mmCIF file of C-alpha atoms and ligand atoms in Angstrom:
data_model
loop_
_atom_site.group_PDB
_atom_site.id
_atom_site.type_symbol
_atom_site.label_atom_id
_atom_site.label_comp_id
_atom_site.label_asym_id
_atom_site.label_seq_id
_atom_site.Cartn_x
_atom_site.Cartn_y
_atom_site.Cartn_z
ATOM 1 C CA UNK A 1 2.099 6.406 10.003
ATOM 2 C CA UNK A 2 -0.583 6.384 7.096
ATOM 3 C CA UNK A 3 0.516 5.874 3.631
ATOM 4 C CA UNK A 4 -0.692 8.751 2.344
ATOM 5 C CA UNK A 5 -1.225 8.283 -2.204
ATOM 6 C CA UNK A 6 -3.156 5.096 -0.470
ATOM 7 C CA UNK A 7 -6.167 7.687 1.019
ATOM 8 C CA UNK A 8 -9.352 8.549 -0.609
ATOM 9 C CA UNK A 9 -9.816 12.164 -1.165
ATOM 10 C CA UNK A 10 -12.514 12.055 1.512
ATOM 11 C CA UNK A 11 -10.453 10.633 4.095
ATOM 12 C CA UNK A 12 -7.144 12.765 2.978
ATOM 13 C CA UNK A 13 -9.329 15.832 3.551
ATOM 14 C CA UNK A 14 -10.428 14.517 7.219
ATOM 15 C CA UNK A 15 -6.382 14.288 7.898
ATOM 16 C CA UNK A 16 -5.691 17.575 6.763
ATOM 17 C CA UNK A 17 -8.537 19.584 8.559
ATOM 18 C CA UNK A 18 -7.436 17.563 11.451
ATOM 19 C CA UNK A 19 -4.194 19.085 10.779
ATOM 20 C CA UNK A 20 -5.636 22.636 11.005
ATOM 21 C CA UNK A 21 -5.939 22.872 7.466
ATOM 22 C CA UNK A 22 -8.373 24.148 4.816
ATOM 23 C CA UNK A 23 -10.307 21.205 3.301
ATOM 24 C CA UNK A 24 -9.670 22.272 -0.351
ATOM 25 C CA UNK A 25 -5.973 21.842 0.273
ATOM 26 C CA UNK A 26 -6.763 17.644 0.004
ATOM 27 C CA UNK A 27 -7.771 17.879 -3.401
ATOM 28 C CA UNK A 28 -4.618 19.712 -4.350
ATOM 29 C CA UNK A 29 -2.498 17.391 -2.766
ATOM 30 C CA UNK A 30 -4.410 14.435 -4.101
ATOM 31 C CA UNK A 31 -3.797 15.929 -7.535
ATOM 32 C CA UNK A 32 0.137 15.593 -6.470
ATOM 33 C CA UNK A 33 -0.131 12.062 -5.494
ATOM 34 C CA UNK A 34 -2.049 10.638 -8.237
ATOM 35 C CA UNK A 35 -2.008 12.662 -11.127
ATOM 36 C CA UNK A 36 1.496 13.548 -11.020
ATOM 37 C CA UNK A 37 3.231 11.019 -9.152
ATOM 38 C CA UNK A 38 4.543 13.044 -6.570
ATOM 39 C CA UNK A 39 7.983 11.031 -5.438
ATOM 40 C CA UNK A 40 8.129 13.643 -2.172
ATOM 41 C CA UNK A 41 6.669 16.193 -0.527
ATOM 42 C CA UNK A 42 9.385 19.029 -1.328
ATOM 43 C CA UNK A 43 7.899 18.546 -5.092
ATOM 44 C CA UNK A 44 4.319 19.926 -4.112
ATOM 45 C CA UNK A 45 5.670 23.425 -4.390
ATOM 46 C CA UNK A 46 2.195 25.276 -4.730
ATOM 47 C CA UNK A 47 2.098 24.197 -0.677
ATOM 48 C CA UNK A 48 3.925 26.360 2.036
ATOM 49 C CA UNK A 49 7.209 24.788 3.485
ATOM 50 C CA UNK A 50 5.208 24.218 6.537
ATOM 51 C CA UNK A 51 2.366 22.326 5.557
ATOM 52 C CA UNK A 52 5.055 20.259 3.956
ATOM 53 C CA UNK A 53 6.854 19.589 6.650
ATOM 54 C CA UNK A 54 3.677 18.405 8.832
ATOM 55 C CA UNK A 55 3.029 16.345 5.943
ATOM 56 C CA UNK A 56 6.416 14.835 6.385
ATOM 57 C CA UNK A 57 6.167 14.487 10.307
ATOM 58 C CA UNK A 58 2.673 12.192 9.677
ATOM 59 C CA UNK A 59 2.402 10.470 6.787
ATOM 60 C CA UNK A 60 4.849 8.252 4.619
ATOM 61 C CA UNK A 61 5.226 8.537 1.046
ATOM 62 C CA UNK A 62 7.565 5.651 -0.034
ATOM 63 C CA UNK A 63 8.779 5.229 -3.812
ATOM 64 C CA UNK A 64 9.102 2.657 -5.995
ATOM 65 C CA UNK A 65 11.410 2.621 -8.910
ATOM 66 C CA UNK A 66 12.308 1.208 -12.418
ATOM 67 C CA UNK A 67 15.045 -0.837 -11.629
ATOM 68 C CA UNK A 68 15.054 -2.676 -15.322
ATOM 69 C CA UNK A 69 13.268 -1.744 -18.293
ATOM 70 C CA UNK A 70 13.579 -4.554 -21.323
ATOM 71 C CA UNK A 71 12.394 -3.406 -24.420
ATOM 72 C CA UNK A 72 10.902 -5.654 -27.269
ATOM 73 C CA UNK A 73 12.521 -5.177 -30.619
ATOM 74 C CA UNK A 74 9.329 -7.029 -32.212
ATOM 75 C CA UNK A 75 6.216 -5.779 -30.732
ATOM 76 C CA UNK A 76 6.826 -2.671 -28.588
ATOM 77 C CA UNK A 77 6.051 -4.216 -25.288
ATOM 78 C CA UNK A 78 8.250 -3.385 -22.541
ATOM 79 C CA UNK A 79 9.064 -5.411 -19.405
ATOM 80 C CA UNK A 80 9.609 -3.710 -16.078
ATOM 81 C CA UNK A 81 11.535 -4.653 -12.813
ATOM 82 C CA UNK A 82 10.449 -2.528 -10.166
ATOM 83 C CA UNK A 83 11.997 -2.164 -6.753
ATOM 84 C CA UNK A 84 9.902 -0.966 -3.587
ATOM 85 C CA UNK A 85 10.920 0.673 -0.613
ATOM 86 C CA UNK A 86 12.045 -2.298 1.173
ATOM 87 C CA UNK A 87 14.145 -4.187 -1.780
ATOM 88 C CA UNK A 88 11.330 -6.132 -3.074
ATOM 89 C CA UNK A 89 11.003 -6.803 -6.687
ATOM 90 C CA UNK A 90 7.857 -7.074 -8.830
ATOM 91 C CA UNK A 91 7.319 -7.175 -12.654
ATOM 92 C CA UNK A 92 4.901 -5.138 -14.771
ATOM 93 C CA UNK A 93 4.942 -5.660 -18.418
ATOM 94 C CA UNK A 94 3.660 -2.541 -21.157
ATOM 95 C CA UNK A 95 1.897 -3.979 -24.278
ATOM 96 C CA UNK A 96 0.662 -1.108 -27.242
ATOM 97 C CA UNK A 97 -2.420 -2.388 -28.620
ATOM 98 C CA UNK A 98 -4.405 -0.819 -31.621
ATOM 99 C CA UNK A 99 -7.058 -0.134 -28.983
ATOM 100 C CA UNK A 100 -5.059 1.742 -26.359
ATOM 101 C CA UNK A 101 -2.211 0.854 -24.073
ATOM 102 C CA UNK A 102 -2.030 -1.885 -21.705
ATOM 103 C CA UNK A 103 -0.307 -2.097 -18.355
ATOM 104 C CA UNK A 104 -0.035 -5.826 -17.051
ATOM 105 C CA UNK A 105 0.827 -4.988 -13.107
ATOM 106 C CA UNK A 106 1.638 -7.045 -9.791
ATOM 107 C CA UNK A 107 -0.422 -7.433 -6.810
ATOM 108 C CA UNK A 108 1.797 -9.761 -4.350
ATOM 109 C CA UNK A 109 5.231 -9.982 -3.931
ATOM 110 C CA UNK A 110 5.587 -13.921 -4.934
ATOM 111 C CA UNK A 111 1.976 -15.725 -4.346
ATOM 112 C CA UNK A 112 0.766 -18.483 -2.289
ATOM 113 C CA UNK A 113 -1.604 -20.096 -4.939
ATOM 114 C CA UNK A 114 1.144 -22.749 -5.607
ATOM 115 C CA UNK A 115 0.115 -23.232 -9.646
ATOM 116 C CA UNK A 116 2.083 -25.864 -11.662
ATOM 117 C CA UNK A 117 3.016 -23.399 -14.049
ATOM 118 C CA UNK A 118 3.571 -20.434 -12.738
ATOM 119 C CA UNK A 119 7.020 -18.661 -11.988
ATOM 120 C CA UNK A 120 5.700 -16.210 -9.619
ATOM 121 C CA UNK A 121 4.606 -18.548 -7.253
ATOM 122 C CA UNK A 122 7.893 -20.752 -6.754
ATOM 123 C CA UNK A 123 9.020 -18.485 -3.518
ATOM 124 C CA UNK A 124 5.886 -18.483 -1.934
ATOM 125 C CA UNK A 125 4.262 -15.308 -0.557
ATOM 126 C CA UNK A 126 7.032 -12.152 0.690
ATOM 127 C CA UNK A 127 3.821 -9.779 1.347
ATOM 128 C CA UNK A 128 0.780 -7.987 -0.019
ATOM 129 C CA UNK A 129 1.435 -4.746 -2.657
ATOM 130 C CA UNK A 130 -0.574 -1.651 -0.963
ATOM 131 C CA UNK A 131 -2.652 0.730 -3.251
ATOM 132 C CA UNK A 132 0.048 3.204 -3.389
ATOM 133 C CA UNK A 133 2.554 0.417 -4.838
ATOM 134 C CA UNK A 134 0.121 -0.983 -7.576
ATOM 135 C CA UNK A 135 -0.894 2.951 -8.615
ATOM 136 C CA UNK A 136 3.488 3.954 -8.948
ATOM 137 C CA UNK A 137 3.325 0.683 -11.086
ATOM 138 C CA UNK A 138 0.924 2.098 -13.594
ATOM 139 C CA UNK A 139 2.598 5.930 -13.057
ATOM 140 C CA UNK A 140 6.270 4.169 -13.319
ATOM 141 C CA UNK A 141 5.010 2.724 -16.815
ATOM 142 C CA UNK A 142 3.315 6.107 -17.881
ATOM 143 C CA UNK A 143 6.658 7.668 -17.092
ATOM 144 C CA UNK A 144 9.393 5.971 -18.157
ATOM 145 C CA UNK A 145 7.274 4.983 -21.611
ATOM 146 C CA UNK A 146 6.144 8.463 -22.477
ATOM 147 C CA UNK A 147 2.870 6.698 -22.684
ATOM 148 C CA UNK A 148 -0.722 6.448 -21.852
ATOM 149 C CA UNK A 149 -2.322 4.017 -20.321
ATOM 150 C CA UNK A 150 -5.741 3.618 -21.173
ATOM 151 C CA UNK A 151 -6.131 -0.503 -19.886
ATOM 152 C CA UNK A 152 -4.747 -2.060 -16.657
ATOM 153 C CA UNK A 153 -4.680 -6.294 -16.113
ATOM 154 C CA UNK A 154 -4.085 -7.468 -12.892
ATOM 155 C CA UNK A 155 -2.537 -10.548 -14.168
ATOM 156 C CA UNK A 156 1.469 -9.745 -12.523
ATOM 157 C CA UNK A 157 2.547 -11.536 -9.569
ATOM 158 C CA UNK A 158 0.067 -12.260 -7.261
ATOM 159 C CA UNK A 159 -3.226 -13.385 -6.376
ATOM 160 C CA UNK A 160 -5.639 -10.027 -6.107
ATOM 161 C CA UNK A 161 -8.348 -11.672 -4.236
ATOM 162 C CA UNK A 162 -6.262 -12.598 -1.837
ATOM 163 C CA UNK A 163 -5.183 -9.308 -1.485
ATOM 164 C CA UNK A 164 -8.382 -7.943 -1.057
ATOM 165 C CA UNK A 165 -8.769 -5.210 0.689
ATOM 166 C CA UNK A 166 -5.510 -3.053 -1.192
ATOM 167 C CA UNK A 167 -6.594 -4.456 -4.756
ATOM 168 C CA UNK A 168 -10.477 -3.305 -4.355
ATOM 169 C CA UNK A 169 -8.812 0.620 -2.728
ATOM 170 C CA UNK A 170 -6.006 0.647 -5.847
ATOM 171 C CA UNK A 171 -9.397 -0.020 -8.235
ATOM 172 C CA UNK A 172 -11.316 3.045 -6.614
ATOM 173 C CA UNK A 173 -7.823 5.397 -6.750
ATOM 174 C CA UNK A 174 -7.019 4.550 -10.149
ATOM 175 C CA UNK A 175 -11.093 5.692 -11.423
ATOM 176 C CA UNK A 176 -10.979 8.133 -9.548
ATOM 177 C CA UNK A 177 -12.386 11.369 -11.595
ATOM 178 C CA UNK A 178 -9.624 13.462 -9.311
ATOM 179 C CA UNK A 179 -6.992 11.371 -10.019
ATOM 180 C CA UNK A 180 -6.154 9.289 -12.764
ATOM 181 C CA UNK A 181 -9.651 8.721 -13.753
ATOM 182 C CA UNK A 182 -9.688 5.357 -15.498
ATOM 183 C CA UNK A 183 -12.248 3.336 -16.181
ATOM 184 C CA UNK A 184 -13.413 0.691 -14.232
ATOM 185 C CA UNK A 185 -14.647 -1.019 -17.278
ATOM 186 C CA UNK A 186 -11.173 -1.150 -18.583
ATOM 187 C CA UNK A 187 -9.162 -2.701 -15.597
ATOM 188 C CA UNK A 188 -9.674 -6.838 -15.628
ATOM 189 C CA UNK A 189 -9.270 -8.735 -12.274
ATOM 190 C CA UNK A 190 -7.651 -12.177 -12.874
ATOM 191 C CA UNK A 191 -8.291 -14.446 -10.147
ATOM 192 C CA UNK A 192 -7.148 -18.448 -9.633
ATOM 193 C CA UNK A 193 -10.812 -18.346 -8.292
ATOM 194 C CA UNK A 194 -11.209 -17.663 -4.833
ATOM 195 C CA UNK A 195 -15.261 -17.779 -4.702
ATOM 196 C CA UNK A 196 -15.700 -15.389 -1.732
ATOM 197 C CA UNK A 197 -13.407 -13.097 -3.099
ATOM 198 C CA UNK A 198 -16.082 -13.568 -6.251
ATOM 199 C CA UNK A 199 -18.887 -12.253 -4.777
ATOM 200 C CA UNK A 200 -17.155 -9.794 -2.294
ATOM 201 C CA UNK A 201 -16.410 -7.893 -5.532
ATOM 202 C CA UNK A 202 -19.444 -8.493 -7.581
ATOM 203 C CA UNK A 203 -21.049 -6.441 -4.559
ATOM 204 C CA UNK A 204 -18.826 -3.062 -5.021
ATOM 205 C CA UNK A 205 -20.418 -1.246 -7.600
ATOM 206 C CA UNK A 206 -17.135 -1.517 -9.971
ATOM 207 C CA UNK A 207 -17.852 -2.607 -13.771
ATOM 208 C CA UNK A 208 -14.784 -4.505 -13.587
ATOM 209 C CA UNK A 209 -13.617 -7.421 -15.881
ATOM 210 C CA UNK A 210 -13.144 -10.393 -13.989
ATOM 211 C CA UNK A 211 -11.274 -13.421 -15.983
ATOM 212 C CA UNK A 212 -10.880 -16.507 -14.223
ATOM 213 C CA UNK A 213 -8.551 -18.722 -14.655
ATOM 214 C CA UNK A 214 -9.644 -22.261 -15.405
ATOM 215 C CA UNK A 215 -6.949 -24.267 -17.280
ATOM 216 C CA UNK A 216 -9.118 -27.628 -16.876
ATOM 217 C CA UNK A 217 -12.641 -28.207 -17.764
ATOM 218 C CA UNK A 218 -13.320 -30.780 -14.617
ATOM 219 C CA UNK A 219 -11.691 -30.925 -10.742
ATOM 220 C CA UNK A 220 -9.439 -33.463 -11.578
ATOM 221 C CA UNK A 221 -7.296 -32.137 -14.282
ATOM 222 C CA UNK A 222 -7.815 -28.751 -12.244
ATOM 223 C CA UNK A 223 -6.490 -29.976 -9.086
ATOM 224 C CA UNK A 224 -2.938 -31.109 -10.409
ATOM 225 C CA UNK A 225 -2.795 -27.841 -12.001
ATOM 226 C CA UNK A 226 -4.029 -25.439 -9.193
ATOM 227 C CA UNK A 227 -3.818 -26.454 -5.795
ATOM 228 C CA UNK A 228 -7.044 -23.869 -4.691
ATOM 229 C CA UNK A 229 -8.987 -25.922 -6.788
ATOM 230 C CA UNK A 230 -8.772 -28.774 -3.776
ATOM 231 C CA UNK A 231 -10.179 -26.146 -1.844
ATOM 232 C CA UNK A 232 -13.466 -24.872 -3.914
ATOM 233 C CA UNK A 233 -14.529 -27.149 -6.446
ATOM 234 C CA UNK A 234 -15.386 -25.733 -10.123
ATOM 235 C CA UNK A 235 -19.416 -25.737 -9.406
ATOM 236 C CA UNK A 236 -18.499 -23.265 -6.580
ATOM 237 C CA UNK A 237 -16.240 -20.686 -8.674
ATOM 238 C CA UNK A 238 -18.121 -21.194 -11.475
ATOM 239 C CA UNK A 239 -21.624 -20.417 -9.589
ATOM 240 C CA UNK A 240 -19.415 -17.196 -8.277
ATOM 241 C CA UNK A 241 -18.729 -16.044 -11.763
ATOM 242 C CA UNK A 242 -22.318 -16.130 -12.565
ATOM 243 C CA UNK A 243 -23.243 -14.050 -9.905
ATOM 244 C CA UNK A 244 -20.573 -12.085 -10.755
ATOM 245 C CA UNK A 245 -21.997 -11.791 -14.541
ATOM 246 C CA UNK A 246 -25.869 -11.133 -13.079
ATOM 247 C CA UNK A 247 -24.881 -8.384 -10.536
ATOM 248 C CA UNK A 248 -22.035 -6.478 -12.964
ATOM 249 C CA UNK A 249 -23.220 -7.040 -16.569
ATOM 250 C CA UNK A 250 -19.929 -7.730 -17.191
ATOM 251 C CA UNK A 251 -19.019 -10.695 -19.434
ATOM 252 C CA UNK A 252 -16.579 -12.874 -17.948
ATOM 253 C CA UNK A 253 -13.280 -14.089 -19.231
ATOM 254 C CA UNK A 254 -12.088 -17.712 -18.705
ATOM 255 C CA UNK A 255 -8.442 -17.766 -18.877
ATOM 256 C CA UNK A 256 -7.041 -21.120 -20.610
ATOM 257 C CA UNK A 257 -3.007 -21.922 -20.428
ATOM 258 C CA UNK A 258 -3.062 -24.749 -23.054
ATOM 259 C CA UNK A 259 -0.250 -26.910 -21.937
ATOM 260 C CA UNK A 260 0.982 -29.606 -24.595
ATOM 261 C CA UNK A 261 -0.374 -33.406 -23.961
ATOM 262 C CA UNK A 262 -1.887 -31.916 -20.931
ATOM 263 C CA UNK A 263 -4.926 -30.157 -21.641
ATOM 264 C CA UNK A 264 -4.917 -29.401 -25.307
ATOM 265 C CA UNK A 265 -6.947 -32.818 -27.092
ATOM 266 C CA UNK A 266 -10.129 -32.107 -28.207
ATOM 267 C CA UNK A 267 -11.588 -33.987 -25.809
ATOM 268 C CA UNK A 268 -10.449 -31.480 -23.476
ATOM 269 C CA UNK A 269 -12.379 -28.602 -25.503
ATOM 270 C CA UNK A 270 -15.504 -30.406 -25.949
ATOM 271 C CA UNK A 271 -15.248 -30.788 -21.918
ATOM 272 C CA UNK A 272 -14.437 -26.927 -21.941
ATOM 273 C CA UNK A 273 -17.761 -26.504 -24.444
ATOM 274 C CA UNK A 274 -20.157 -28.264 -22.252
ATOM 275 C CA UNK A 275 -18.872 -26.578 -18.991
ATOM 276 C CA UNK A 276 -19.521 -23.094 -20.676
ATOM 277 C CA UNK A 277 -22.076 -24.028 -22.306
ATOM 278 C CA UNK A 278 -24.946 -21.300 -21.835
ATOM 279 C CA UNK A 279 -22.813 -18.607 -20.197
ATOM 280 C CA UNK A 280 -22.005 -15.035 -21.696
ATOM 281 C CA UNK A 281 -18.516 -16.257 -21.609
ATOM 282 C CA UNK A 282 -14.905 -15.279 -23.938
ATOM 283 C CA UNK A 283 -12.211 -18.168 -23.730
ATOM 284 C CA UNK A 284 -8.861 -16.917 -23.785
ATOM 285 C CA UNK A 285 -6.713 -19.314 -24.733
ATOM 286 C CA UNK A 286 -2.714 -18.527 -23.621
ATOM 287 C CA UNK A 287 -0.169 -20.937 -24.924
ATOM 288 C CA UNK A 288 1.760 -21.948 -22.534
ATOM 289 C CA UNK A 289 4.966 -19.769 -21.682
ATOM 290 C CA UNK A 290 7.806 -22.493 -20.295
ATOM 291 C CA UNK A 291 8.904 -21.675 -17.228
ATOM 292 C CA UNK A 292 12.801 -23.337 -16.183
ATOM 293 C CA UNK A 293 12.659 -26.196 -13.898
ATOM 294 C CA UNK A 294 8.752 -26.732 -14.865
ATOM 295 C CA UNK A 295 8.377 -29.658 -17.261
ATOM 296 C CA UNK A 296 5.528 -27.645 -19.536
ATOM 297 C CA UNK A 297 5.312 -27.257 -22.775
ATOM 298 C CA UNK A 298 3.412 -25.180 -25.556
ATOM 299 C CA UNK A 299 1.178 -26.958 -27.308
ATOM 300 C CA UNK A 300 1.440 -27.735 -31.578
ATOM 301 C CA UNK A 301 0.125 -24.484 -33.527
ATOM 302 C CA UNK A 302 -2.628 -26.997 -35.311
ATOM 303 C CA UNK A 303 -3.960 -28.494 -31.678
ATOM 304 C CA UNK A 304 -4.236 -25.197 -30.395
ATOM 305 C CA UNK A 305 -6.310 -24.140 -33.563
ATOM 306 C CA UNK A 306 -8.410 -27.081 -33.558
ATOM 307 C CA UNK A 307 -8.737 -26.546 -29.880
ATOM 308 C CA UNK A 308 -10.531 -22.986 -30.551
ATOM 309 C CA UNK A 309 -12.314 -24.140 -33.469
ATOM 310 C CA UNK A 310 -14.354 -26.694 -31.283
ATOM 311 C CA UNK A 311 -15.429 -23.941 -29.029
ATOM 312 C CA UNK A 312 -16.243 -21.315 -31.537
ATOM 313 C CA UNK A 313 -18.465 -24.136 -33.142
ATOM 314 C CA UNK A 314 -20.328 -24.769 -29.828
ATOM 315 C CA UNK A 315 -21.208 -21.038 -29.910
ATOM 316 C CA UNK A 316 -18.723 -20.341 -27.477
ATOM 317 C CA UNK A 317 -16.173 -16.895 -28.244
ATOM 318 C CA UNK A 318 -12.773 -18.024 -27.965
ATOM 319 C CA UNK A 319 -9.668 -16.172 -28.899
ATOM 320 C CA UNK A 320 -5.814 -17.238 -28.968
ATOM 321 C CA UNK A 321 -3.905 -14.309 -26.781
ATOM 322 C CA UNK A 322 -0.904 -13.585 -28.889
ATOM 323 C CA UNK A 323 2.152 -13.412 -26.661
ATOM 324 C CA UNK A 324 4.391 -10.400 -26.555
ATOM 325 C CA UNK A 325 7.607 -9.928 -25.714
ATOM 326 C CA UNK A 326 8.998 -13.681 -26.664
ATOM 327 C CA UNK A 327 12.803 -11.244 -27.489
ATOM 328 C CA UNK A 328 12.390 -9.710 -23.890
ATOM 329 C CA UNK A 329 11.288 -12.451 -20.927
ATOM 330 C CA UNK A 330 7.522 -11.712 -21.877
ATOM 331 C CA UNK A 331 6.688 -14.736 -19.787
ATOM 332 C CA UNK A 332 5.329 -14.221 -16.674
ATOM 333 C CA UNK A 333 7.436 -14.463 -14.061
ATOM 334 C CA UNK A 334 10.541 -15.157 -15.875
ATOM 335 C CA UNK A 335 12.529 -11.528 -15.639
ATOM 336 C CA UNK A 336 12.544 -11.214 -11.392
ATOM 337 C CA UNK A 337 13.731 -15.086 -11.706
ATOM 338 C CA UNK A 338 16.615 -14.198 -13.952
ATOM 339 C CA UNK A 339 17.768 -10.964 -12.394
ATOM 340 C CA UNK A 340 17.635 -12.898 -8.989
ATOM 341 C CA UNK A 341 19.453 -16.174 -9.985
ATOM 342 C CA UNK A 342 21.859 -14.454 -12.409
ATOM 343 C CA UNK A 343 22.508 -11.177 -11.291
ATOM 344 C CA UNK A 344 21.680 -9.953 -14.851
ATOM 345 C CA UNK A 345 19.250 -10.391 -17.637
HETATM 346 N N1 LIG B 401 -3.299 -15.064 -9.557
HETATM 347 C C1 LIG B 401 -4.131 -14.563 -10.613
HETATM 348 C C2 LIG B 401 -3.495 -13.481 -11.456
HETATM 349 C C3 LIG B 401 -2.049 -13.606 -11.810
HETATM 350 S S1 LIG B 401 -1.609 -14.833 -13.005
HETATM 351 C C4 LIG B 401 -4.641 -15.703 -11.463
HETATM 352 O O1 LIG B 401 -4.290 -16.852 -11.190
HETATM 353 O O2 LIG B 401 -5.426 -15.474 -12.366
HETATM 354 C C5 LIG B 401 -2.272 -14.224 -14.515
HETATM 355 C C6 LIG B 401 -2.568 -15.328 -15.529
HETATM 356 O O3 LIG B 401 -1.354 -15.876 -16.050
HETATM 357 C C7 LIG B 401 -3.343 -16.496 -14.932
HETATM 358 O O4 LIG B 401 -4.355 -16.907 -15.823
HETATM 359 C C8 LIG B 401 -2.262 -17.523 -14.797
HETATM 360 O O5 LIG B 401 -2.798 -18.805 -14.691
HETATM 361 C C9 LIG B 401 -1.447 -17.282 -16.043
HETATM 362 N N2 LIG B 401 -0.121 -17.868 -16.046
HETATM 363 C C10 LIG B 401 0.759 -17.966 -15.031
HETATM 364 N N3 LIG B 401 1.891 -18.581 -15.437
HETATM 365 C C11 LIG B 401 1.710 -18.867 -16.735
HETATM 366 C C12 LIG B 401 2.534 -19.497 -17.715
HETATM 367 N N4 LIG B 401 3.746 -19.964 -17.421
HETATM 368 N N5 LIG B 401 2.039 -19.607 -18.969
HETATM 369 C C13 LIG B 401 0.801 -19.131 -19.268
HETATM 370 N N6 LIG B 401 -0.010 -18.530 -18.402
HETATM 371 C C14 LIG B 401 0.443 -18.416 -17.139
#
């Protein structure tokens, strides 16, 4: 069975008319699916029973749901715990900027990229999110909040590249004019850097923001950070971003978690300078969020200043990501751990 808010219109309509139906009745139910979140069939009430129940008899339409909504007392963010059909938890996180609403959503249940740092990887892999689950994140969110989204990071559990396929068919849903109708220009792909992936995507026509994540200006550093950086070396993902930058337009974002006494002298952001040196590129620079059992730590307010000051000299655009939701397990990661290991949060 076919999971159906995970079809194109075009290939929804093929089912139906293969179902005896008229085509136009695709675009209604597509309307259902991704515009209003449909949770079951029985709600699309402008169709007859029957078409309903042949809908029921051939295609699935599993629900997530909110199983733990944290709400910051500071900033407005909100941190979500959703549960999918099969028990499986992911986090999504809901941060209100002056520019529009965010949604920070999962790709992977757990991830296999095995970074230092990183909560979400400590399990390893459980499976892939499809389409359908990424799109209820960002419908779950619009619901439960009241709010609009108007921005979507892929920067949740997960590695999207390595999820291919679902992440690049959740991209086209999502912009869809039909359905939600987003802009491609406002969803941002964060990636560990998996170079094929790279240039797979700089191929499919979507303005997307791609921000990779670098954390260390040389292989070295890199490798005791990242494990996939033993695999491709930075020439090779950073080669891939360029590509990515000639074929897109887009300006690409290099993601920086500045770890204390690891990362953070200024030798580091001279090395940083030089390696960007030349590039349309924006630093982000992300303090470190402590994850338990990980021996990391944020770095001194004055090293991470200094830090950005030495690449906004060398002409390089560098910004410090505020963090939201310090009151609420903002930190990636951290609230599935919690609920897991303590029952509670
Ligand atoms: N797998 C993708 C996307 C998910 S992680 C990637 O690696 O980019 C999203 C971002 O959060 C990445 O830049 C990741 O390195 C960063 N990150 C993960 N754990 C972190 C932590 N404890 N503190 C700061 N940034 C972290």
């Amino acid at each position: 069975m076919k999971e159906i808010r995970a079809l194109y219109p075009a290939e929804l309509k093929e089912e139906l008319v293969q179902l005896g139906e008229k085509p136009y009745r695709a675009a209604q139910v597509f309307r259902w699916l991704q515009q209003r979140n449909a949770k079951s069939f029985d709600e699309m009430t402008d169709l007859s029973l029957a078409l309903r129940e042949k809908l029921k008899a051939q295609f699935f339409l599993k629900s997530a749901a909110v199983e733990k909504v944290l709400k910051s007392a500071v900033d407005g963010s909100r941190k979500y715990l959703f549960r999918l059909h099969d028990g499986e938890l992911v986090e999504g996180v809901f941060m209100p900027y002056h520019h529009g609403n965010s949604v920070c959503i999962s790709t992977q249940v757990g991830c296999r990229m095995g970074c230092a740092f990183c909560a979400s990887t400590i399990g390893g892999l459980a499976r892939n999110l499809s389409a359908a689950e990424m799109l209820e994140e960002v419908f779950l969110v619009e619901e439960e909040s009241g709010e609009r989204i108007s921005n979507i990071v892929l920067m949740g559990s997960g590695e999207p590249l390595d999820n291919y396929d679902n992440v690049v068919r959740f991209i086209r849903l999502v912009t869809d004019p039909e359905g939600r109708d987003l802009s491609a220009r406002s969803i941002t792909l964060s990636t560990s850097g998996l170079p094929e992936g790279i240039l797979r995507l700089a191929e499919e026509g979507l303005p997307v923001t791609l921000a990779l994540s670098l954390h260390a200006s040389d292989d070295e550093r890199r490798k005791k950070l990242m494990p996939v950086a033993r695999r491709y070396p930075l020439s090779e993902v950073l080669s891939a971003c360029d590509t990515y930058f000639k074929k897109t337009g887009r300006r690409v974002s290099y993601e920086y978690a500045v770890v204390r006494g690891e990362n953070d002298g200024s030798a580091q952001a001279e090395a940083l300078a030089a390696l960007l040196h030349g590039k349309q590129a924006h630093v982000n620079l992300i303090p470190v969020n402590p994850v338990k059992g990980r021996n990391f730590e944020k770095p001194e307010a004055a090293a991470l200043l200094a830090f950005q000051k030495i690449l906004v000299k060398s002409g390089i655009n560098a910004t410090i990501r505020r963090s939201m939701g310090a009151d609420i397990e903002g930190a990636c990661g951290q609230l599935k751990r919690h609920y897991i290991e303590e029952g509670t949060v």
